mmCIF file of C-alpha atoms in Angstrom:
data_model
loop_
_atom_site.group_PDB
_atom_site.id
_atom_site.type_symbol
_atom_site.label_atom_id
_atom_site.label_comp_id
_atom_site.label_asym_id
_atom_site.label_seq_id
_atom_site.Cartn_x
_atom_site.Cartn_y
_atom_site.Cartn_z
ATOM 1 C CA MET A 14 -11.374 -54.378 -9.572
ATOM 2 C CA SER A 15 -10.488 -52.325 -6.504
ATOM 3 C CA LYS A 16 -12.543 -49.227 -5.859
ATOM 4 C CA LEU A 17 -10.926 -45.801 -5.805
ATOM 5 C CA TYR A 18 -12.522 -43.710 -3.081
ATOM 6 C CA PHE A 19 -12.344 -40.319 -4.762
ATOM 7 C CA GLY A 20 -15.832 -39.201 -3.711
ATOM 8 C CA GLU A 21 -15.274 -40.096 -0.068
ATOM 9 C CA ALA A 22 -11.897 -38.371 -0.127
ATOM 10 C CA LEU A 23 -13.422 -35.136 -1.419
ATOM 11 C CA ALA A 24 -16.097 -35.386 1.281
ATOM 12 C CA LEU A 25 -13.408 -35.775 3.949
ATOM 13 C CA LEU A 26 -11.503 -32.730 2.713
ATOM 14 C CA ALA A 27 -14.727 -30.706 2.697
ATOM 15 C CA LYS A 28 -15.453 -31.761 6.285
ATOM 16 C CA THR A 29 -11.920 -30.927 7.453
ATOM 17 C CA MET A 30 -11.555 -27.555 5.723
ATOM 18 C CA PRO A 31 -9.833 -25.930 8.743
ATOM 19 C CA PHE A 32 -6.863 -28.216 8.138
ATOM 20 C CA LEU A 33 -6.934 -27.633 4.394
ATOM 21 C CA TRP A 34 -6.785 -23.868 4.914
ATOM 22 C CA ILE A 35 -3.902 -24.277 7.365
ATOM 23 C CA ARG A 36 -2.076 -26.487 4.882
ATOM 24 C CA LEU A 37 -2.565 -23.959 2.095
ATOM 25 C CA GLY A 38 -1.440 -21.057 4.272
ATOM 26 C CA SER A 39 1.546 -22.926 5.677
ATOM 27 C CA TYR A 40 2.795 -24.088 2.298
ATOM 28 C CA ALA A 41 2.218 -20.613 0.871
ATOM 29 C CA LEU A 42 4.478 -19.173 3.582
ATOM 30 C CA LEU A 43 7.038 -21.911 2.928
ATOM 31 C CA GLY A 44 6.897 -21.148 -0.798
ATOM 32 C CA VAL A 45 7.485 -17.432 -0.184
ATOM 33 C CA ALA A 46 10.367 -18.223 2.174
ATOM 34 C CA LEU A 47 11.957 -20.522 -0.402
ATOM 35 C CA GLY A 48 11.444 -17.920 -3.120
ATOM 36 C CA VAL A 49 13.182 -15.203 -1.080
ATOM 37 C CA TYR A 50 15.930 -17.628 -0.052
ATOM 38 C CA PHE A 51 16.722 -18.647 -3.633
ATOM 39 C CA ALA A 52 16.425 -15.062 -4.876
ATOM 40 C CA VAL A 53 19.041 -13.843 -2.371
ATOM 41 C CA LEU A 54 21.447 -16.763 -2.761
ATOM 42 C CA GLY A 55 20.840 -16.955 -6.510
ATOM 43 C CA GLY A 56 21.774 -13.290 -6.804
ATOM 44 C CA LEU A 57 24.846 -13.886 -4.649
ATOM 45 C CA ALA A 58 25.825 -16.875 -6.805
ATOM 46 C CA TRP A 59 25.438 -14.780 -9.969
ATOM 47 C CA LEU A 60 27.505 -11.933 -8.478
ATOM 48 C CA LEU A 61 30.311 -14.218 -7.303
ATOM 49 C CA GLY A 62 30.126 -16.214 -10.532
ATOM 50 C CA SER A 63 30.816 -13.031 -12.505
ATOM 51 C CA LEU A 64 34.076 -12.738 -10.574
ATOM 52 C CA TRP A 65 34.996 -16.431 -10.722
ATOM 53 C CA ALA A 66 32.617 -18.959 -12.332
ATOM 54 C CA PRO A 67 33.408 -21.970 -10.067
ATOM 55 C CA LEU A 68 32.627 -19.904 -6.960
ATOM 56 C CA GLY A 69 29.193 -19.056 -8.323
ATOM 57 C CA TRP A 70 28.433 -22.744 -8.909
ATOM 58 C CA ILE A 71 29.612 -23.633 -5.412
ATOM 59 C CA VAL A 72 27.266 -21.088 -3.842
ATOM 60 C CA PHE A 73 24.434 -22.294 -6.076
ATOM 61 C CA ILE A 74 24.945 -25.950 -5.056
ATOM 62 C CA VAL A 75 25.186 -25.000 -1.373
ATOM 63 C CA ALA A 76 21.962 -23.001 -1.746
ATOM 64 C CA ILE A 77 20.137 -26.052 -3.148
ATOM 65 C CA GLY A 78 21.439 -28.205 -0.292
ATOM 66 C CA GLY A 79 20.388 -25.623 2.283
ATOM 67 C CA GLY A 80 16.924 -25.307 0.754
ATOM 68 C CA TYR A 81 16.487 -29.077 0.812
ATOM 69 C CA GLY A 82 17.630 -29.200 4.439
ATOM 70 C CA GLY A 83 15.175 -26.476 5.376
ATOM 71 C CA MET A 84 12.352 -28.361 3.679
ATOM 72 C CA ARG A 85 13.282 -31.533 5.565
ATOM 73 C CA TRP A 86 13.372 -29.689 8.888
ATOM 74 C CA ALA A 87 9.985 -28.032 8.286
ATOM 75 C CA SER A 88 8.497 -31.342 7.160
ATOM 76 C CA ARG A 89 9.623 -33.215 10.250
ATOM 77 C CA TYR A 90 8.911 -30.644 12.959
ATOM 78 C CA TYR A 91 5.819 -28.911 11.621
ATOM 79 C CA PHE A 92 4.172 -30.431 8.562
ATOM 80 C CA TYR A 93 4.612 -33.952 9.932
ATOM 81 C CA LEU A 94 2.598 -33.061 13.041
ATOM 82 C CA LEU A 95 0.056 -31.125 10.989
ATOM 83 C CA LYS A 96 -0.495 -34.180 8.777
ATOM 84 C CA ALA A 97 -0.844 -36.423 11.839
ATOM 85 C CA ALA A 98 -3.445 -34.122 13.405
ATOM 86 C CA HIS A 99 -5.353 -33.950 10.115
ATOM 87 C CA THR A 100 -5.223 -37.759 9.909
ATOM 88 C CA SER A 101 -6.722 -38.113 13.386
ATOM 89 C CA VAL A 102 -9.693 -35.904 12.515
ATOM 90 C CA MET A 103 -10.316 -37.639 9.170
ATOM 91 C CA THR A 104 -10.160 -40.982 10.997
ATOM 92 C CA GLU A 105 -12.866 -39.770 13.375
ATOM 93 C CA PHE A 106 -15.146 -39.004 10.421
ATOM 94 C CA ILE A 107 -14.361 -42.337 8.733
ATOM 95 C CA VAL A 108 -14.893 -44.539 11.778
ATOM 96 C CA ASN A 109 -17.733 -42.713 13.539
ATOM 97 C CA GLY A 110 -19.373 -40.826 10.680
ATOM 98 C CA THR A 111 -19.212 -37.571 12.659
ATOM 99 C CA GLY A 112 -16.386 -35.237 13.547
ATOM 100 C CA PRO A 113 -15.155 -33.959 16.895
ATOM 101 C CA GLN A 114 -17.014 -31.301 18.837
ATOM 102 C CA GLY A 115 -15.349 -27.909 18.950
ATOM 103 C CA SER A 116 -12.093 -27.037 17.229
ATOM 104 C CA GLN A 117 -10.874 -29.708 14.831
ATOM 105 C CA VAL A 118 -7.321 -28.410 15.055
ATOM 106 C CA GLU A 119 -7.246 -28.566 18.851
ATOM 107 C CA TYR A 120 -8.804 -32.031 18.809
ATOM 108 C CA GLY A 121 -6.220 -33.266 16.301
ATOM 109 C CA ARG A 122 -3.335 -31.810 18.282
ATOM 110 C CA LYS A 123 -4.615 -33.452 21.454
ATOM 111 C CA GLN A 124 -5.043 -36.838 19.781
ATOM 112 C CA VAL A 125 -1.460 -36.807 18.513
ATOM 113 C CA THR A 126 0.172 -35.600 21.736
ATOM 114 C CA GLU A 127 -1.819 -38.027 23.914
ATOM 115 C CA ARG A 128 -0.626 -41.027 21.934
ATOM 116 C CA PHE A 129 2.887 -40.070 20.862
ATOM 117 C CA ARG A 130 3.901 -37.600 23.600
ATOM 118 C CA ASP A 131 6.576 -36.015 21.405
ATOM 119 C CA THR A 132 7.682 -35.918 17.779
ATOM 120 C CA SER A 133 10.571 -38.336 18.332
ATOM 121 C CA ILE A 134 8.193 -41.202 19.210
ATOM 122 C CA LEU A 135 5.889 -40.407 16.291
ATOM 123 C CA PHE A 136 8.852 -40.258 13.939
ATOM 124 C CA ALA A 137 10.359 -43.491 15.308
ATOM 125 C CA VAL A 138 7.100 -45.444 14.955
ATOM 126 C CA ASP A 139 6.553 -44.097 11.453
ATOM 127 C CA GLN A 140 10.089 -45.012 10.383
ATOM 128 C CA LEU A 141 9.624 -48.612 11.529
ATOM 129 C CA VAL A 142 6.210 -48.874 9.874
ATOM 130 C CA ASP A 143 7.635 -47.380 6.687
ATOM 131 C CA GLY A 144 10.412 -49.983 6.602
ATOM 132 C CA VAL A 145 8.018 -52.897 7.177
ATOM 133 C CA VAL A 146 5.500 -51.683 4.576
ATOM 134 C CA LYS A 147 8.255 -51.269 1.976
ATOM 135 C CA SER A 148 9.427 -54.845 2.672
ATOM 136 C CA ILE A 149 5.879 -56.149 2.215
ATOM 137 C CA VAL A 150 5.392 -54.163 -0.995
ATOM 138 C CA ARG A 151 8.679 -55.450 -2.417
ATOM 139 C CA ASN A 152 7.628 -59.037 -1.749
ATOM 140 C CA PHE A 153 4.232 -58.513 -3.376
ATOM 141 C CA THR A 154 5.548 -56.734 -6.485
ATOM 142 C CA GLN A 155 8.443 -59.127 -7.104
ATOM 143 C CA ILE A 156 5.999 -61.785 -8.308
ATOM 144 C CA SER A 157 6.235 -60.249 -11.791
ATOM 145 C CA GLU A 158 9.896 -61.277 -11.996
ATOM 146 C CA ALA A 159 8.861 -64.952 -11.963
ATOM 147 C CA LEU A 160 6.618 -64.595 -15.025
ATOM 148 C CA PRO A 161 8.281 -65.820 -18.285
ATOM 149 C CA ILE A 162 7.181 -62.798 -20.320
ATOM 150 C CA PRO A 163 9.728 -60.753 -22.315
ATOM 151 C CA GLY A 164 10.207 -57.300 -20.850
ATOM 152 C CA ILE A 165 8.162 -58.044 -17.711
ATOM 153 C CA ASP A 166 11.244 -57.663 -15.492
ATOM 154 C CA GLY A 167 11.596 -53.971 -16.307
ATOM 155 C CA LEU A 168 7.864 -53.451 -15.861
ATOM 156 C CA GLY A 169 8.004 -55.211 -12.497
ATOM 157 C CA LYS A 170 10.809 -52.967 -11.267
ATOM 158 C CA LEU A 171 8.910 -49.876 -12.390
ATOM 159 C CA LEU A 172 5.798 -51.126 -10.596
ATOM 160 C CA GLU A 173 7.856 -51.763 -7.476
ATOM 161 C CA ARG A 174 9.302 -48.227 -7.493
ATOM 162 C CA VAL A 175 5.878 -46.645 -7.955
ATOM 163 C CA ALA A 176 4.372 -48.849 -5.249
ATOM 164 C CA ILE A 177 7.147 -48.031 -2.777
ATOM 165 C CA ALA A 178 6.791 -44.308 -3.511
ATOM 166 C CA SER A 179 3.104 -44.559 -2.578
ATOM 167 C CA THR A 180 3.708 -46.112 0.854
ATOM 168 C CA THR A 181 3.806 -42.747 2.649
ATOM 169 C CA PHE A 182 -0.009 -42.666 2.530
ATOM 170 C CA ILE A 183 -0.202 -46.282 3.734
ATOM 171 C CA ASP A 184 2.051 -45.502 6.726
ATOM 172 C CA GLU A 185 -0.327 -42.777 7.896
ATOM 173 C CA SER A 186 -3.318 -45.076 7.408
ATOM 174 C CA ILE A 187 -1.731 -47.747 9.606
ATOM 175 C CA LEU A 188 -0.926 -45.236 12.335
ATOM 176 C CA SER A 189 -4.490 -43.911 12.144
ATOM 177 C CA ARG A 190 -5.600 -47.085 13.967
ATOM 178 C CA ALA A 191 -4.160 -45.542 17.135
ATOM 179 C CA TYR A 192 -6.844 -42.848 16.880
ATOM 180 C CA ALA A 193 -9.609 -45.218 15.771
ATOM 181 C CA LYS A 194 -8.968 -47.733 18.577
ATOM 182 C CA ARG A 195 -8.216 -45.128 21.249
ATOM 183 C CA GLU A 196 -4.992 -47.092 21.769
ATOM 184 C CA GLN A 197 -2.069 -45.753 23.818
ATOM 185 C CA ASN A 198 0.439 -48.495 22.971
ATOM 186 C CA VAL A 199 1.300 -47.066 19.573
ATOM 187 C CA TRP A 200 3.947 -49.736 18.946
ATOM 188 C CA SER A 201 1.357 -52.494 19.344
ATOM 189 C CA VAL A 202 -1.273 -50.776 17.223
ATOM 190 C CA ALA A 203 1.299 -50.111 14.494
ATOM 191 C CA ARG A 204 2.355 -53.776 14.522
ATOM 192 C CA ASP A 205 -1.256 -54.977 14.242
ATOM 193 C CA GLY A 206 -1.959 -52.377 11.576
ATOM 194 C CA VAL A 207 0.912 -53.661 9.448
ATOM 195 C CA VAL A 208 -0.405 -57.226 9.727
ATOM 196 C CA LEU A 209 -3.897 -56.117 8.688
ATOM 197 C CA TYR A 210 -2.392 -54.280 5.726
ATOM 198 C CA ALA A 211 -0.638 -57.476 4.617
ATOM 199 C CA GLN A 212 -3.899 -59.421 4.948
ATOM 200 C CA ALA A 213 -5.879 -56.937 2.833
ATOM 201 C CA TRP A 214 -3.173 -55.298 0.753
ATOM 202 C CA LYS A 215 -4.654 -55.327 -2.742
ATOM 203 C CA PRO A 216 -7.302 -52.558 -2.542
ATOM 204 C CA ILE A 217 -5.121 -50.450 -0.236
ATOM 205 C CA LEU A 218 -2.032 -50.600 -2.427
ATOM 206 C CA THR A 219 -4.101 -50.117 -5.589
ATOM 207 C CA ASN A 220 -5.527 -46.909 -4.161
ATOM 208 C CA ALA A 221 -2.164 -45.696 -2.898
ATOM 209 C CA VAL A 222 -0.419 -46.279 -6.240
ATOM 210 C CA ALA A 223 -3.230 -44.690 -8.277
ATOM 211 C CA LEU A 224 -3.315 -41.691 -5.970
ATOM 212 C CA ALA A 225 0.465 -41.269 -5.914
ATOM 213 C CA LEU A 226 0.436 -41.145 -9.716
ATOM 214 C CA LEU A 227 -2.538 -38.784 -9.670
ATOM 215 C CA THR A 228 -0.737 -36.320 -7.391
ATOM 216 C CA TYR A 229 2.071 -36.000 -9.956
ATOM 217 C CA VAL A 230 -0.415 -35.633 -12.816
ATOM 218 C CA GLN A 231 -2.039 -32.838 -10.823
ATOM 219 C CA PHE A 232 1.384 -31.289 -10.227
ATOM 220 C CA PHE A 233 2.162 -31.186 -13.951
ATOM 221 C CA LEU A 234 -1.277 -29.760 -14.740
ATOM 222 C CA ILE A 235 -0.761 -27.010 -12.165
ATOM 223 C CA LEU A 236 2.712 -26.451 -13.596
ATOM 224 C CA VAL A 237 1.309 -25.979 -17.101
ATOM 225 C CA ILE A 238 -1.442 -23.636 -15.886
ATOM 226 C CA LEU A 239 1.068 -21.463 -14.010
ATOM 227 C CA ALA A 240 3.649 -21.654 -16.797
ATOM 228 C CA LEU A 241 1.404 -20.077 -19.446
ATOM 229 C CA PRO A 242 1.205 -16.570 -17.888
ATOM 230 C CA ALA A 243 4.826 -16.895 -16.731
ATOM 231 C CA LEU A 244 5.957 -17.532 -20.323
ATOM 232 C CA ALA A 245 4.063 -14.445 -21.505
ATOM 233 C CA LEU A 246 5.605 -12.344 -18.753
ATOM 234 C CA GLY A 247 9.040 -13.812 -19.478
ATOM 235 C CA ALA A 248 8.738 -12.818 -23.142
ATOM 236 C CA ALA A 249 8.106 -9.226 -22.088
ATOM 237 C CA LEU A 250 10.801 -9.274 -19.369
ATOM 238 C CA PRO A 251 13.628 -11.577 -20.510
ATOM 239 C CA GLY A 252 15.712 -10.803 -17.445
ATOM 240 C CA MET A 253 13.018 -12.310 -15.198
ATOM 241 C CA ARG A 254 12.808 -15.682 -16.947
ATOM 242 C CA PHE A 255 14.905 -17.657 -14.457
ATOM 243 C CA ALA A 256 13.143 -16.136 -11.437
ATOM 244 C CA LEU A 257 9.753 -16.830 -13.007
ATOM 245 C CA ALA A 258 10.705 -20.446 -13.711
ATOM 246 C CA VAL A 259 11.806 -20.992 -10.114
ATOM 247 C CA GLY A 260 8.655 -19.293 -8.822
ATOM 248 C CA VAL A 261 6.389 -21.465 -10.974
ATOM 249 C CA LEU A 262 8.129 -24.652 -9.847
ATOM 250 C CA ILE A 263 7.940 -23.725 -6.172
ATOM 251 C CA THR A 264 4.281 -22.648 -6.376
ATOM 252 C CA ALA A 265 3.194 -25.794 -8.234
ATOM 253 C CA TRP A 266 5.027 -28.022 -5.762
ATOM 254 C CA MET A 267 3.541 -26.240 -2.736
ATOM 255 C CA ILE A 268 -0.003 -26.658 -4.134
ATOM 256 C CA LYS A 269 0.742 -30.326 -4.751
ATOM 257 C CA LEU A 270 1.882 -30.801 -1.146
ATOM 258 C CA ALA A 271 -1.007 -28.803 0.317
ATOM 259 C CA VAL A 272 -3.966 -30.139 -1.663
ATOM 260 C CA ALA A 273 -3.101 -33.126 -3.856
ATOM 261 C CA ASP A 274 -1.292 -34.987 -1.078
ATOM 262 C CA ALA A 275 -4.138 -34.303 1.379
ATOM 263 C CA PHE A 276 -6.616 -35.759 -1.127
ATOM 264 C CA ALA A 277 -4.429 -38.850 -1.671
ATOM 265 C CA LEU A 278 -4.087 -39.373 2.078
ATOM 266 C CA ALA A 279 -7.854 -39.094 2.589
ATOM 267 C CA ALA A 280 -8.622 -41.690 -0.091
ATOM 268 C CA THR A 281 -5.974 -44.095 1.217
ATOM 269 C CA LEU A 282 -7.338 -43.752 4.758
ATOM 270 C CA VAL A 283 -10.811 -44.716 3.537
ATOM 271 C CA ALA A 284 -9.423 -47.648 1.529
ATOM 272 C CA TYR A 285 -7.425 -48.933 4.514
ATOM 273 C CA HIS A 286 -10.286 -48.779 7.007
ATOM 274 C CA ARG A 287 -12.755 -50.269 4.529
ATOM 275 C CA ALA A 288 -10.458 -53.166 3.616
ATOM 276 C CA THR A 289 -9.462 -54.020 7.201
ATOM 277 C CA ALA A 290 -12.876 -53.557 8.864
ATOM 278 C CA GLY A 291 -13.725 -56.653 10.902
ATOM 279 C CA LEU A 292 -10.302 -58.262 10.447
ATOM 280 C CA GLU A 293 -8.054 -59.436 13.280
ATOM 281 C CA PRO A 294 -4.284 -59.995 12.965
ATOM 282 C CA ASP A 295 -3.653 -63.528 11.694
ATOM 283 C CA ALA A 296 -0.887 -65.577 13.365
ATOM 284 C CA GLN A 297 0.300 -66.993 10.036
ATOM 285 C CA TRP A 298 0.723 -63.526 8.587
ATOM 286 C CA ILE A 299 2.590 -62.403 11.713
ATOM 287 C CA ALA A 300 5.032 -65.278 11.238
ATOM 288 C CA LYS A 301 5.445 -64.475 7.519
ATOM 289 C CA ILE A 302 6.239 -60.811 8.130
ATOM 290 C CA GLU A 303 8.600 -61.609 11.013
ATOM 291 C CA GLY A 304 10.501 -63.817 8.586
ATOM 292 C CA VAL A 305 11.150 -61.012 6.086
ATOM 293 C CA SER A 306 11.331 -57.842 8.174
ATOM 294 C CA GLU A 307 13.656 -57.075 11.056
ATOM 295 C CA LYS A 308 11.822 -53.799 11.641
ATOM 296 C CA PHE A 309 8.581 -55.698 12.171
ATOM 297 C CA ARG A 310 10.271 -57.768 14.868
ATOM 298 C CA GLU A 311 11.508 -54.521 16.409
ATOM 299 C CA LEU A 312 7.926 -53.211 16.486
ATOM 300 C CA GLY A 313 6.978 -56.319 18.472
ATOM 301 C CA HIS A 314 9.831 -55.772 20.930
ATOM 302 C CA LYS A 315 8.870 -52.106 21.385
ATOM 303 C CA ALA A 316 5.230 -53.051 21.997
ATOM 304 C CA ALA A 317 6.244 -55.579 24.667
ATOM 305 C CA GLU A 318 8.598 -53.043 26.302
ATOM 306 C CA ALA A 319 5.799 -50.457 26.459
ATOM 307 C CA VAL A 320 3.611 -52.932 28.333
ATOM 308 C CA ARG A 321 6.395 -53.908 30.764
ATOM 309 C CA GLU A 322 7.313 -50.282 31.454
ATOM 310 C CA GLY A 323 3.683 -49.305 31.980
ATOM 311 C CA THR A 324 3.794 -46.608 29.277
ATOM 312 C CA ALA A 325 0.812 -48.060 27.491
ATOM 313 C CA SER A 326 -2.648 -47.768 28.963
ATOM 314 C CA PRO A 327 -5.495 -50.087 28.043
ATOM 315 C CA ALA A 328 -7.390 -49.257 24.906
ATOM 316 C CA GLY A 329 -10.457 -47.131 25.325
ATOM 317 C CA PRO A 330 -13.927 -47.983 24.105
ATOM 318 C CA GLU A 331 -14.319 -49.104 20.535
ATOM 319 C CA PRO A 332 -15.542 -46.361 18.212
ATOM 320 C CA VAL A 333 -19.251 -46.383 17.540
ATOM 321 C CA ALA A 334 -20.152 -47.563 14.056
ATOM 322 C CA ALA A 335 -21.411 -44.909 11.683
ATOM 323 C CA PRO A 336 -25.106 -44.894 10.835
ATOM 324 C CA VAL A 337 -26.139 -46.339 7.483
ATOM 325 C CA SER A 338 -26.999 -42.882 6.204
ATOM 326 C CA SER A 339 -23.461 -41.673 6.750
ATOM 327 C CA PRO A 340 -21.693 -40.705 3.504
ATOM 328 C CA ILE A 341 -18.509 -42.405 4.761
ATOM 329 C CA LEU A 342 -19.479 -45.782 6.196
ATOM 330 C CA ILE A 343 -16.785 -48.287 7.058
ATOM 331 C CA THR A 344 -17.970 -51.760 6.140
ATOM 332 C CA PRO A 345 -16.156 -54.672 4.505
ATOM 333 C CA GLU A 346 -16.453 -54.855 0.740
ATOM 334 C CA ALA A 347 -19.383 -56.950 -0.474
ATOM 335 C CA GLU A 348 -17.082 -59.543 -2.027
ATOM 336 C CA GLY A 349 -15.048 -59.863 1.190
ATOM 337 C CA ASN A 350 -11.655 -58.562 2.224
ATOM 338 C CA PRO A 351 -9.094 -59.671 -0.374
ATOM 339 C CA SER A 352 -5.814 -60.994 0.901
ATOM 340 C CA ALA A 353 -2.525 -61.890 -0.652
ATOM 341 C CA SER A 354 -2.026 -65.437 -1.759
#
C-alpha cells in the first residue's frame, strides 16, 4: 500500500510559513474583492431585474463570467508564480533537508525567474507537462475497462476523472526537478520528470488522488463550520441570507485554495521525490510515452531547441543529500520504486 506523506507535508508547511501567510493574506484580499464585486453587480442585477427580469439575469450571468475571468487572471499572473516560488523552497527542504539562507520569498522568486525568465515560459512548460501527465493517467486508469466485472466501466470513468483532477499537484512536482537539479533547460528537465513519473506512477498518483479528495472534504467541512453562524445570522436578518450564502462560499473556497491546496502540493512533492529518487529516464518508457502523447514529443523538440539556441546552461552541482536525522529524507522506498506494468 502506498504511503501518504501527511506528516512530512505538515512539516514542510511549518517550515515555509512565510509563504503560507502570504497565501492566506492574498486569498483573503481576493475573497474581499470578489465579495465587493458580487455585492455591487448583484445589487445592480436586482435593481435592473425589478424593472425587467431578463435584464437582471443577463447582468447576473455577466457578473459570474467576469468574476471567473478575474480569478483566472489572478491565478495565472500572481498565484501561479507564488505557487512556483513556494514549490522551489519546499523542494530545497525535501532534497537537502535544510532551507535557503535569508528570505524564503526572495529565494523562491529568484529560483523561478532564473529558470523560467518570464511567466509565459513557465505557463507553456506547465501546459505541456499537464497534457502529457493527463495522457499517462488516462492510459493507466483505462485498465479497469478491460475487466469483465458488471458496473466496473462506470467506476473506471469516475476513477479517471478524479485522477485527472489531481494532476495539478503532479505537474508542480515534475517541474520541481528544475530546482532540485539546478537545471536551466526547463524543457529537458520537464521531459525527464514526466518519464520518471511514468516509471514510478503508483505511489505518486495514489497520493495525488487521495489529497485531491481530501482538499474537497476539507472544503465542505469549512463550509459547514462557516454556515452554522451564517444560518443563525440569516434567521435574524432574512434580507441578508443571499449575501451571507455568497460570503460563506467565497470564504470557504479561499481557505481551501490557501491552505488545503498547499498541504496537498507539499505531500505530492514528497511522494514524487521519494518515488523517483535514484531513477534515471528509461529508453523504453520514453518510446512508450512518445507513442501516445504529441505534447511529450513537443517537450523533446523544445529541449533540443534550447540546447541549439544556447538558452540552456549546464546543470549545476547535484543537491547534497539530507542527513539521516532530517525529518524529510529523500530515499527510495524499502520495497523499491514501483513502476507500471
